[in-house]
């Protein structure tokens, strides 16, 4: 059964796991809202006292500054807690994405585009983090702030409340218009950046081919196009960004000016609505600038939330990718006479294609066979089926009588030694190449495997011997191939799968590799793939 996962679930789990943090965050967010309202009220009282020629009330001044300090403290505590909380979410999301990655089926892994996958882990997770650091929680705080400021203004100046109730929706719509356009360009930018970031590793990966075919200019132009796309999208974002703030500032100034003018009016009706004391005027100016900031942030927060939702959708898409079948954890009984069996197997990587059609073959324990056939016939595909990476659409693939997909991954290295046509280096030392970080394979096993393949002397001549860090040019192709055999042999597997391992070697090296194989193959079942049939390769099974 595929484990059901979604961004929302990961978030819920994180909130539950860090209950104290979540509760503290909620408390501080609410506290910060209440406390921002208080300083202007105290200030209004103080100024009214002054203008009415009363002496200043010392505790009042202290209270005002104390409240200002407390508001600042609460806001900075809110920001710090939000950052910590956001990081917890990011951590949980990235870990669960990596876990999912490990559970993906071979077919899904094949289909993933590296650039897009990287942006799931990096960019999209970041947008979800922003959802908390500068999205949903700040939005809640800002909405509360706007409401409470409106209430506070209503108490002191009814006229201004009416002006604000009319003005705020217009301001909000303008903000949304600007931000929607910004979002569109940001998405275009992210797409271009993802293509550009995928372009570099792809170029690097194919660098030899690119040099040989002299396609450097083409690759450069392609890259330049991606960057140009990104720049033009960024320019649009910058334009809206540059226009927005001055408009808001001017509007803020106009509202303050109009309210001040109206409060000085001689018309009794106007005065009834807008009249106020000097202290209240200061408080009102304070509130007006306080109410503009959350409206502006509200738009930004909606945008953050939107892009977080887009990010969440892409992450959820990743979560819904097909996982490999949970192995039934069957243990192969090596006393069973048949090492490997294909029973009427029909298989294609996609439902629409058929690569193997009703193929049956049997390989006895201890037997040596060679699969031979034209290129593209499906020989390597048979290996992938034997390794349990794919499940056939029809028929059965059995290893020691057990379906290959039901063998647990942890046991597979004891069952199979798989030598591919080319060596896949893992980051690390020569020893790591052989052990594949498996602590169960001891240094003695590593040495034994190296000696068996005739590679021990070459390795011992290296500066740090088995601990020498591997680079692509540390060994020749033949030596890499020997290392590949050492890697397969180190875990002492029952079955050796050898895919065209001598195809790219000269006659001398081929002889060396074949000799190594002779030694490694003793008492094992050996299945090779070869275009050429050789005396030592045993029974030949044609694949067509
Ligand atoms: P060769 O002798 O050239 O190595 P082969 O007999 O080993 O050929 P396979 O590698 O098994 O052939 O490939 C058989 C067919 O399956 C090919 O048409 C190939 O395009 C297709 N194929 C191989 N791997 C995949 C994959 N991961 N996804 C989709 N199609 C694939
Ligand atoms: Mg092949």
Coordinates of C-alpha atoms and ligand atoms in Angstrom, one line a residue:
X1 CA 0.0 0.0 0.0
X2 CA 1.3 3.4 -1.0
X3 CA 1.9 5.6 2.1
X4 CA -0.5 8.6 1.9
X5 CA 1.3 11.8 2.4
X6 CA 0.7 15.5 1.8
X7 CA 2.2 18.8 2.7
X8 CA -0.7 19.4 5.0
X9 CA -0.1 16.2 6.9
X10 CA 3.6 17.0 7.3
X11 CA 2.6 20.4 8.7
X12 CA 0.0 19.0 11.1
X13 CA 2.5 16.5 12.4
X14 CA 5.1 19.2 12.9
X15 CA 2.6 21.4 14.8
X16 CA 1.7 18.4 17.0
X17 CA 5.4 17.5 17.5
X18 CA 6.3 21.0 18.5
X19 CA 3.2 21.8 20.6
X20 CA 4.8 24.2 23.0
X21 CA 6.4 26.2 20.2
X22 CA 3.1 26.3 18.3
X23 CA 1.2 27.5 21.4
X24 CA 3.8 30.1 22.3
X25 CA 3.6 31.4 18.7
X26 CA -0.1 31.7 18.9
X27 CA 0.0 33.5 22.2
X28 CA 2.7 36.0 21.0
X29 CA 0.9 36.7 17.7
X30 CA -2.3 37.6 19.6
X31 CA -0.4 39.5 22.3
X32 CA 1.5 41.6 19.7
X33 CA -1.9 42.6 18.1
X34 CA -3.3 43.9 21.3
X35 CA -0.2 45.6 22.4
X36 CA 0.3 47.6 19.2
X37 CA -3.0 49.3 19.9
X38 CA -2.1 50.7 23.3
X39 CA 0.8 53.1 22.8
X40 CA -1.2 55.6 20.6
X41 CA -4.0 55.6 23.2
X42 CA -1.6 56.5 26.0
X43 CA 0.1 59.1 23.7
X44 CA -3.3 60.7 23.1
X45 CA -3.9 61.0 26.8
X46 CA -0.4 62.5 27.4
X47 CA -0.8 65.1 24.6
X48 CA -4.3 66.1 25.8
X49 CA -2.8 66.6 29.3
X50 CA -0.1 68.8 27.8
X51 CA -2.5 70.8 25.7
X52 CA -4.8 71.4 28.6
X53 CA -1.8 72.8 30.5
X54 CA -1.8 69.9 33.0
X55 CA 1.5 68.7 34.4
X56 CA 2.8 65.5 32.7
X57 CA 2.1 62.4 34.5
X58 CA 5.5 60.6 34.9
X59 CA 4.1 57.1 35.2
X60 CA 2.2 57.9 31.9
X61 CA 5.4 58.7 30.1
X62 CA 7.0 55.5 31.5
X63 CA 3.9 53.5 30.5
X64 CA 4.1 54.9 27.0
X65 CA 7.7 54.0 26.5
X66 CA 7.3 50.7 28.3
X67 CA 4.4 49.8 26.0
X68 CA 6.5 50.8 22.9
X69 CA 9.3 48.6 24.1
X70 CA 7.0 45.7 24.9
X71 CA 5.3 45.9 21.4
X72 CA 8.8 45.9 19.9
X73 CA 9.8 42.9 22.0
X74 CA 6.6 41.0 21.2
X75 CA 7.1 41.6 17.5
X76 CA 10.7 40.5 17.5
X77 CA 9.7 37.4 19.5
X78 CA 7.0 36.7 17.0
X79 CA 9.5 36.9 14.1
X80 CA 12.1 34.7 15.8
X81 CA 9.5 32.1 16.7
X82 CA 8.1 32.2 13.2
X83 CA 11.6 31.6 11.8
X84 CA 12.1 28.7 14.1
X85 CA 8.7 27.3 13.3
X86 CA 9.3 27.7 9.5
X87 CA 12.6 25.9 9.8
X88 CA 10.9 23.0 11.6
X89 CA 8.4 22.7 8.7
X90 CA 11.2 22.9 6.1
X91 CA 13.1 20.2 7.9
X92 CA 10.1 17.9 8.2
X93 CA 9.2 18.5 4.6
X94 CA 12.6 17.9 3.2
X95 CA 13.1 14.7 5.2
X96 CA 9.7 13.4 4.1
X97 CA 10.5 14.2 0.5
X98 CA 13.7 12.3 0.7
X99 CA 12.0 9.4 2.3
X100 CA 9.5 9.4 -0.5
X101 CA 12.3 9.7 -3.0
X102 CA 13.8 6.4 -1.6
X103 CA 10.4 4.7 -2.0
X104 CA 9.9 5.7 -5.7
X105 CA 9.6 2.9 -8.2
X106 CA 12.4 2.6 -10.7
X107 CA 10.0 3.6 -13.5
X108 CA 9.0 6.9 -11.8
X109 CA 12.6 7.7 -10.9
X110 CA 13.5 7.3 -14.6
X111 CA 10.8 9.7 -15.6
X112 CA 11.9 12.5 -13.3
X113 CA 13.7 15.5 -14.8
X114 CA 16.6 16.4 -12.5
X115 CA 16.1 20.2 -12.6
X116 CA 12.4 19.9 -11.7
X117 CA 13.1 17.4 -8.9
X118 CA 15.7 19.8 -7.4
X119 CA 13.2 22.6 -7.4
X120 CA 10.7 20.4 -5.5
X121 CA 13.3 20.0 -2.8
X122 CA 14.6 23.5 -2.7
X123 CA 12.3 26.2 -4.2
X124 CA 8.9 24.6 -3.5
X125 CA 9.8 23.7 0.1
X126 CA 11.0 27.3 0.6
X127 CA 7.7 28.7 -0.5
X128 CA 6.0 26.5 2.1
X129 CA 8.4 27.8 4.7
X130 CA 7.5 31.3 3.6
X131 CA 3.8 30.4 4.2
X132 CA 4.6 30.4 7.9
X133 CA 7.4 33.0 8.2
X134 CA 5.6 35.6 6.1
X135 CA 2.3 34.2 5.0
X136 CA -0.6 32.7 6.9
X137 CA 0.3 33.6 10.5
X138 CA 1.3 37.2 9.6
X139 CA -1.9 37.5 7.6
X140 CA -4.0 36.5 10.6
X141 CA -2.1 39.0 12.7
X142 CA -2.5 41.8 10.1
X143 CA -6.2 41.1 9.7
X144 CA -6.6 41.3 13.5
X145 CA -4.6 44.5 13.5
X146 CA -6.7 46.2 10.8
X147 CA -9.9 45.3 12.6
X148 CA -8.7 46.4 16.0
X149 CA -7.3 49.7 14.6
X150 CA -10.6 50.3 12.9
X151 CA -12.4 49.8 16.2
X152 CA -9.9 52.1 18.0
X153 CA -10.4 54.8 15.4
X154 CA -14.2 54.4 15.6
X155 CA -14.0 55.3 19.2
X156 CA -12.0 58.4 18.6
X157 CA -13.0 59.6 15.1
X158 CA -16.1 58.2 13.4
X159 CA -15.6 60.2 10.2
X160 CA -12.1 58.7 9.6
X161 CA -13.5 55.2 10.1
X162 CA -16.0 55.9 7.3
X163 CA -13.2 57.2 5.1
X164 CA -11.1 54.2 5.9
X165 CA -13.9 51.7 5.3
X166 CA -14.4 53.2 1.8
X167 CA -10.7 53.5 1.1
X168 CA -9.3 50.2 2.4
X169 CA -11.1 48.0 -0.1
X170 CA -9.8 50.2 -3.0
X171 CA -6.3 50.1 -1.5
X172 CA -6.6 46.3 -1.2
X173 CA -7.8 45.8 -4.7
X174 CA -4.9 48.0 -6.0
X175 CA -2.5 46.0 -3.9
X176 CA -3.9 42.7 -5.3
X177 CA -3.7 44.0 -8.9
X178 CA 0.0 44.8 -8.5
X179 CA 0.7 41.6 -6.7
X180 CA -1.1 39.3 -9.1
X181 CA 1.0 40.7 -11.9
X182 CA 4.1 40.3 -9.7
X183 CA 3.2 36.7 -9.0
X184 CA 2.8 35.9 -12.7
X185 CA 6.2 37.3 -13.4
X186 CA 7.7 35.5 -10.4
X187 CA 6.3 32.2 -11.6
X188 CA 7.7 32.8 -15.1
X189 CA 11.0 33.6 -13.4
X190 CA 11.0 30.5 -11.3
X191 CA 10.3 28.4 -14.4
X192 CA 13.2 30.0 -16.3
X193 CA 15.5 29.6 -13.3
X194 CA 14.6 26.0 -13.0
X195 CA 15.4 25.4 -16.6
X196 CA 18.6 27.4 -16.3
X197 CA 19.7 25.5 -13.2
X198 CA 19.0 22.2 -14.9
X199 CA 21.0 23.3 -18.0
X200 CA 24.3 23.5 -16.1
X201 CA 24.5 19.9 -14.8
X202 CA 23.1 18.6 -18.1
X203 CA 25.8 20.4 -20.0
X204 CA 28.4 19.1 -17.6
X205 CA 27.1 15.6 -17.9
X206 CA 27.4 15.7 -21.7
X207 CA 30.4 17.9 -21.9
X208 CA 32.5 15.5 -24.0
X209 CA 29.8 15.1 -26.6
X210 CA 29.2 18.8 -26.7
X211 CA 32.9 19.5 -27.3
X212 CA 33.2 16.8 -29.9
X213 CA 30.2 18.0 -31.9
X214 CA 31.2 21.6 -31.2
X215 CA 27.8 22.5 -29.8
X216 CA 29.2 24.9 -27.2
X217 CA 27.6 27.9 -28.9
X218 CA 24.3 26.2 -29.1
X219 CA 24.4 25.3 -25.4
X220 CA 25.5 28.9 -24.6
X221 CA 22.6 30.3 -26.6
X222 CA 20.1 28.0 -24.9
X223 CA 21.4 29.1 -21.5
X224 CA 21.3 32.7 -22.5
X225 CA 17.7 32.3 -23.6
X226 CA 16.7 30.9 -20.2
X227 CA 18.5 33.7 -18.4
X228 CA 16.9 36.3 -20.7
X229 CA 13.5 34.9 -19.8
X230 CA 14.4 35.1 -16.2
X231 CA 15.6 38.7 -16.5
X232 CA 12.5 40.0 -18.3
X233 CA 10.3 38.4 -15.7
X234 CA 12.3 40.0 -12.9
X235 CA 12.1 43.4 -14.6
X236 CA 8.3 43.2 -14.5
X237 CA 8.4 42.3 -10.9
X238 CA 10.7 45.2 -10.2
X239 CA 8.5 47.6 -12.0
X240 CA 5.4 46.8 -9.9
X241 CA 7.5 46.8 -6.8
X242 CA 8.9 50.3 -7.6
X243 CA 5.5 51.8 -8.4
X244 CA 3.6 50.3 -5.4
X245 CA 5.3 51.9 -2.4
X246 CA 5.2 55.5 -3.5
X247 CA 1.5 55.2 -4.4
X248 CA 0.8 53.9 -0.9
X249 CA 2.9 56.6 0.8
X250 CA 1.2 59.4 -1.1
X251 CA -2.3 57.9 -0.3
X252 CA -1.3 57.8 3.4
X253 CA -0.3 61.5 3.3
X254 CA -3.5 62.5 1.5
X255 CA -5.7 60.7 4.1
X256 CA -3.9 62.4 6.9
X257 CA -4.1 65.8 5.3
X258 CA -7.8 65.4 4.5
X259 CA -8.7 64.3 8.0
X260 CA -6.7 67.1 9.5
X261 CA -8.4 69.7 7.3
X262 CA -11.8 68.3 8.1
X263 CA -11.1 68.3 11.8
X264 CA -10.4 72.0 11.5
X265 CA -13.7 72.6 9.7
X266 CA -16.2 75.1 10.9
X267 CA -19.2 73.1 9.8
X268 CA -20.8 71.5 12.9
X269 CA -21.8 68.3 11.0
X270 CA -18.3 67.8 9.7
X271 CA -16.9 68.6 13.0
X272 CA -19.2 66.1 14.7
X273 CA -17.7 63.4 12.6
X274 CA -14.1 64.6 12.4
X275 CA -13.5 66.8 15.3
X276 CA -10.9 65.7 17.8
X277 CA -8.4 67.0 20.4
X278 CA -4.7 67.4 19.6
X279 CA -3.9 64.2 21.4
X280 CA -6.5 62.2 19.5
X281 CA -5.1 63.7 16.2
X282 CA -1.7 62.4 17.1
X283 CA -3.2 59.0 17.9
X284 CA -5.2 59.0 14.7
X285 CA -2.1 59.9 12.5
X286 CA -0.4 57.1 14.3
X287 CA -3.2 54.6 13.6
X288 CA -3.5 55.7 9.9
X289 CA 0.1 54.8 9.2
X290 CA -0.3 51.7 11.3
X291 CA -3.3 50.6 9.2
X292 CA -1.7 51.1 5.8
X293 CA 1.2 48.8 6.6
X294 CA -0.9 45.7 7.4
X295 CA -3.1 46.3 4.3
X296 CA 0.1 46.4 2.2
X297 CA 1.4 43.3 3.9
X298 CA -1.9 41.6 3.5
X299 CA -1.5 41.7 -0.2
X300 CA 2.0 40.4 0.0
X301 CA 0.9 37.7 2.3
X302 CA -1.9 36.6 0.0
X303 CA 0.8 36.4 -2.7
X304 CA 3.1 34.3 -0.5
X305 CA 0.2 32.1 0.3
X306 CA -0.7 31.7 -3.4
X307 CA 2.8 30.8 -4.3
X308 CA 3.0 28.5 -1.3
X309 CA -0.1 26.8 -2.5
X310 CA 1.4 26.4 -6.0
X311 CA 4.5 24.9 -4.3
X312 CA 2.4 22.7 -2.1
X313 CA 0.5 21.4 -5.2
X314 CA 3.8 20.5 -6.9
X315 CA 5.1 18.8 -3.7
X316 CA 1.8 16.9 -3.4
X317 CA 2.2 15.8 -7.0
X318 CA 5.6 14.4 -6.0
X319 CA 4.0 12.7 -3.0
X320 CA 1.5 11.0 -5.3
X321 CA 4.2 9.4 -7.6
X322 CA 4.0 5.7 -7.7
X323 CA 6.1 3.9 -5.1
X324 CA 7.9 0.6 -5.6
X325 CA 6.1 -2.4 -4.3
X326 CA 6.7 -3.1 -0.7
X327 CA 8.7 -6.4 -0.8
X328 CA 6.9 -9.3 0.9
X329 CA 10.2 -9.9 2.7
X330 CA 10.4 -13.4 1.5
X331 CA 13.7 -15.2 2.0
X332 CA 15.1 -17.1 -0.9
X333 CA 15.9 -20.7 -0.2
X334 CA 19.1 -21.4 -2.1
X335 CA 18.6 -25.1 -1.9
X336 CA 15.9 -24.7 -4.5
X337 CA 17.4 -26.1 -7.7
X338 CA 16.3 -23.2 -10.0
X339 CA 18.3 -20.0 -9.4
X340 CA 16.3 -17.8 -11.8
X341 CA 13.2 -18.3 -13.8
X342 CA 11.1 -16.3 -16.2
X343 CA 7.6 -17.8 -16.7
X344 CA 5.7 -16.4 -19.7
X345 CA 6.9 -12.9 -18.9
X346 CA 5.4 -10.0 -20.8
X347 CA 6.9 -6.6 -20.0
X348 CA 7.1 -3.0 -21.2
X349 CA 8.3 0.1 -19.4
X350 CA 5.0 1.7 -20.5
X351 CA 1.6 0.0 -20.8
X352 CA 1.7 0.8 -24.5
X353 CA 5.0 -0.9 -25.4
X354 CA 5.9 -4.5 -25.2
X355 CA 9.6 -5.3 -24.9
X356 CA 9.4 -8.9 -23.7
X357 CA 6.6 -10.9 -25.1
X358 CA 5.8 -14.2 -23.4
X359 CA 9.4 -15.0 -22.5
X360 CA 10.2 -18.1 -20.5
X361 CA 13.6 -19.3 -19.4
X362 CA 15.2 -21.3 -16.6
X363 CA 18.6 -21.1 -15.1
X364 CA 19.7 -23.8 -12.7
X365 CA 21.7 -23.3 -9.6
X366 CA 25.4 -23.1 -10.4
X367 CA 24.8 -22.8 -14.1
X368 CA 26.5 -20.4 -16.4
X369 CA 24.4 -19.0 -19.2
X370 CA 24.7 -16.2 -21.7
X371 CA 21.7 -14.1 -22.9
X372 CA 22.4 -13.1 -26.4
X373 CA 20.4 -11.2 -28.9
X374 CA 20.1 -8.1 -31.0
X375 CA 20.5 -4.7 -29.5
X376 CA 17.3 -3.5 -27.9
X377 CA 15.9 -7.0 -27.6
X378 CA 15.5 -6.6 -23.9
X379 CA 18.5 -8.4 -22.4
X380 CA 19.3 -5.6 -19.9
X381 CA 15.6 -5.4 -19.2
X382 CA 15.6 -9.1 -18.1
X383 CA 18.3 -8.2 -15.6
X384 CA 16.2 -5.3 -14.2
X385 CA 13.3 -7.8 -13.8
X386 CA 15.6 -10.3 -12.1
X387 CA 16.8 -7.6 -9.8
X388 CA 13.2 -6.9 -8.9
X389 CA 13.3 -3.3 -10.0
X390 CA 10.3 -3.8 -12.2
X391 CA 7.3 -6.1 -12.1
X392 CA 6.2 -7.9 -15.2
X393 CA 2.7 -7.1 -16.6
X394 CA 2.2 -10.8 -17.1
X395 CA 3.9 -13.9 -16.0
X396 CA 6.4 -14.5 -13.2
X397 CA 10.0 -13.6 -12.5
X398 CA 11.4 -15.9 -9.8
X399 CA 14.6 -16.1 -7.9
X400 CA 15.1 -19.3 -6.0
X401 CA 11.3 -19.8 -6.6
X402 CA 10.4 -16.5 -5.0
X403 CA 9.1 -13.5 -7.0
X404 CA 12.1 -11.1 -7.4
X405 CA 10.0 -8.1 -6.3
X406 CA 9.3 -9.8 -3.0
X407 CA 13.0 -10.0 -2.0
X408 CA 13.7 -7.3 0.5
X409 CA 16.2 -4.7 -0.6
X410 CA 18.5 -5.3 2.3
X411 CA 19.0 -9.0 1.3
X412 CA 19.5 -8.3 -2.4
X413 CA 23.3 -7.8 -2.2
X414 CA 23.7 -11.3 -0.8
X415 CA 21.6 -12.6 -3.7
X416 CA 22.9 -10.6 -6.7
X417 CA 26.2 -9.3 -7.8
X418 CA 25.4 -7.0 -10.7
X419 CA 28.1 -5.8 -12.9
X420 CA 27.1 -3.2 -15.4
X421 CA 28.6 -2.3 -18.8
X422 CA 30.0 0.9 -17.3
X423 CA 31.1 1.6 -13.7
X424 CA 29.0 4.0 -11.6
X425 CA 31.3 5.7 -9.2
X426 CA 29.9 6.7 -5.7
X427 CA 31.4 9.7 -3.9
X428 CA 34.2 8.5 -1.6
X429 CA 37.2 6.3 -1.4
X430 CA 38.2 3.1 -3.3
X431 CA 37.0 1.1 -0.4
X432 CA 33.6 2.8 -0.6
X433 CA 33.4 1.8 -4.2
X434 CA 33.6 -1.8 -3.2
X435 CA 31.6 -1.7 0.0
X436 CA 29.0 0.8 -1.2
X437 CA 29.1 2.1 2.4
X438 CA 27.9 -1.3 3.7
X439 CA 29.5 -1.7 7.2
X440 CA 29.0 -5.4 7.1
X441 CA 31.7 -5.7 4.4
X442 CA 34.9 -5.7 6.4
X443 CA 38.4 -4.5 5.3
X444 CA 39.4 -8.1 4.9
X445 CA 36.4 -8.7 2.5
X446 CA 37.4 -5.6 0.6
X447 CA 41.0 -6.8 0.2
X448 CA 39.9 -10.3 -0.7
X449 CA 37.6 -9.0 -3.4
X450 CA 40.4 -6.7 -4.8
X451 CA 42.8 -9.7 -4.8
X452 CA 40.3 -11.9 -6.5
X453 CA 39.9 -9.4 -9.4
X454 CA 43.7 -8.8 -9.6
X455 CA 43.3 -5.2 -8.6
X456 CA 45.0 -5.4 -5.2
X457 CA 48.5 -4.3 -6.4
X458 CA 47.1 -1.3 -8.4
X459 CA 45.2 -0.1 -5.3
X460 CA 48.1 -0.7 -2.9
X461 CA 50.3 1.5 -5.1
X462 CA 47.9 4.5 -4.7
X463 CA 48.9 7.2 -2.2
X464 CA 46.2 6.3 0.4
X465 CA 45.7 2.8 -0.9
X466 CA 42.1 1.7 -0.2
X467 CA 41.3 5.1 1.4
X468 CA 42.3 7.1 -1.7
X469 CA 39.4 9.3 -2.7
X470 CA 38.1 8.3 -6.2
X471 CA 38.1 10.6 -9.2
X472 CA 37.1 9.6 -12.7
X473 CA 40.7 9.4 -13.8
X474 CA 42.1 7.3 -11.0
X475 CA 41.7 4.1 -13.0
X476 CA 41.6 3.0 -16.6
X477 CA 38.4 1.7 -18.0
X478 CA 39.5 -1.9 -17.6
X479 CA 40.5 -1.2 -14.0
X480 CA 37.1 0.4 -13.3
X481 CA 35.5 -2.7 -14.7
X482 CA 37.6 -4.9 -12.4
X483 CA 36.6 -2.7 -9.5
X484 CA 33.0 -3.2 -10.6
X485 CA 33.5 -7.0 -10.3
X486 CA 35.2 -6.5 -6.9
X487 CA 32.1 -4.6 -5.8
X488 CA 29.8 -7.3 -7.0
X489 CA 31.9 -10.1 -5.4
X490 CA 32.6 -8.4 -2.0
X491 CA 29.2 -9.4 -0.6
X492 CA 29.7 -13.0 -1.8
X493 CA 26.4 -13.1 -3.8
X494 CA 24.8 -16.3 -5.0
X495 CA 24.1 -15.1 -8.5
X496 CA 26.3 -12.9 -10.7
X497 CA 24.6 -10.7 -13.4
X498 CA 27.1 -9.5 -15.9
X499 CA 25.9 -7.0 -18.5
X500 CA 28.3 -6.7 -21.5
X501 CA 31.2 -6.2 -19.2
X502 CA 33.9 -6.6 -21.7
X503 CA 32.3 -4.7 -24.6
X504 CA 34.5 -1.7 -24.5
X505 CA 37.8 -3.3 -23.6
X506 CA 40.9 -4.2 -25.7
X507 CA 41.8 -7.9 -26.0
X508 CA 44.5 -7.7 -23.3
X509 CA 42.3 -6.1 -20.7
X510 CA 39.4 -8.3 -21.7
X511 CA 41.5 -11.3 -20.9
X512 CA 42.3 -9.9 -17.5
X513 CA 38.6 -9.2 -16.8
X514 CA 37.6 -12.6 -17.9
X515 CA 40.3 -14.2 -15.7
X516 CA 39.0 -12.2 -12.8
X517 CA 35.5 -13.4 -13.6
X518 CA 36.6 -17.0 -13.7
X519 CA 37.9 -16.7 -10.2
X520 CA 34.9 -14.8 -8.9
X521 CA 32.4 -17.1 -10.6
X522 CA 33.4 -20.2 -8.7
X523 CA 30.5 -21.9 -7.0
X524 CA 28.1 -19.3 -8.3
X525 CA 25.3 -19.0 -10.8
X526 CA 26.5 -16.7 -13.5
X527 CA 24.2 -15.0 -16.0
X528 CA 26.0 -12.9 -18.6
X529 CA 24.8 -10.7 -21.5
X530 CA 27.0 -10.8 -24.5
X531 CA 26.9 -10.1 -28.2
X532 CA 29.7 -12.6 -28.7
X533 CA 29.5 -16.1 -27.5
X534 CA 32.6 -17.5 -25.9
X535 CA 33.6 -21.0 -24.8
X536 CA 33.6 -20.1 -21.1
X537 CA 30.2 -18.5 -21.1
X538 CA 28.2 -21.8 -21.0
X539 CA 24.7 -22.3 -22.3
X540 CA 23.4 -19.6 -24.7
X541 CA 19.9 -18.4 -24.4
X542 CA 18.7 -16.4 -27.4
X543 CA 16.5 -13.3 -26.7
X544 CA 14.7 -11.9 -29.6
Ligands
LIG1 P1 21.7 -3.7 -25.9 O1 22.2 -5.0 -26.4 O2 21.8 -2.6 -26.8 O3 22.2 -3.4 -24.5 P2 19.2 -4.7 -24.7 O4 18.8 -6.0 -25.2 O5 20.0 -4.7 -23.4 O6 20.1 -3.9 -25.7 P3 17.3 -3.1 -23.2 O7 18.3 -2.2 -22.6 O8 16.7 -4.2 -22.4 O9 18.0 -3.8 -24.5 O10 16.2 -2.2 -23.9 C1 15.1 -2.8 -24.5 C2 14.1 -1.7 -24.9 O11 13.6 -1.1 -23.8 C3 14.8 -0.6 -25.7 O12 13.9 -0.3 -26.8 C4 14.8 0.6 -24.8 O13 14.6 1.8 -25.5 C5 13.7 0.3 -23.8 N1 14.1 0.8 -22.5 C6 15.2 0.5 -21.8 N2 15.2 1.1 -20.6 C7 14.1 1.8 -20.5 C8 13.5 2.7 -19.5 N3 14.1 2.9 -18.4 N4 12.4 3.3 -19.8 C9 11.7 3.1 -21.0 N5 12.2 2.3 -22.0 C10 13.4 1.7 -21.7
LIG2 MG1 21.7 -3.8 -22.6

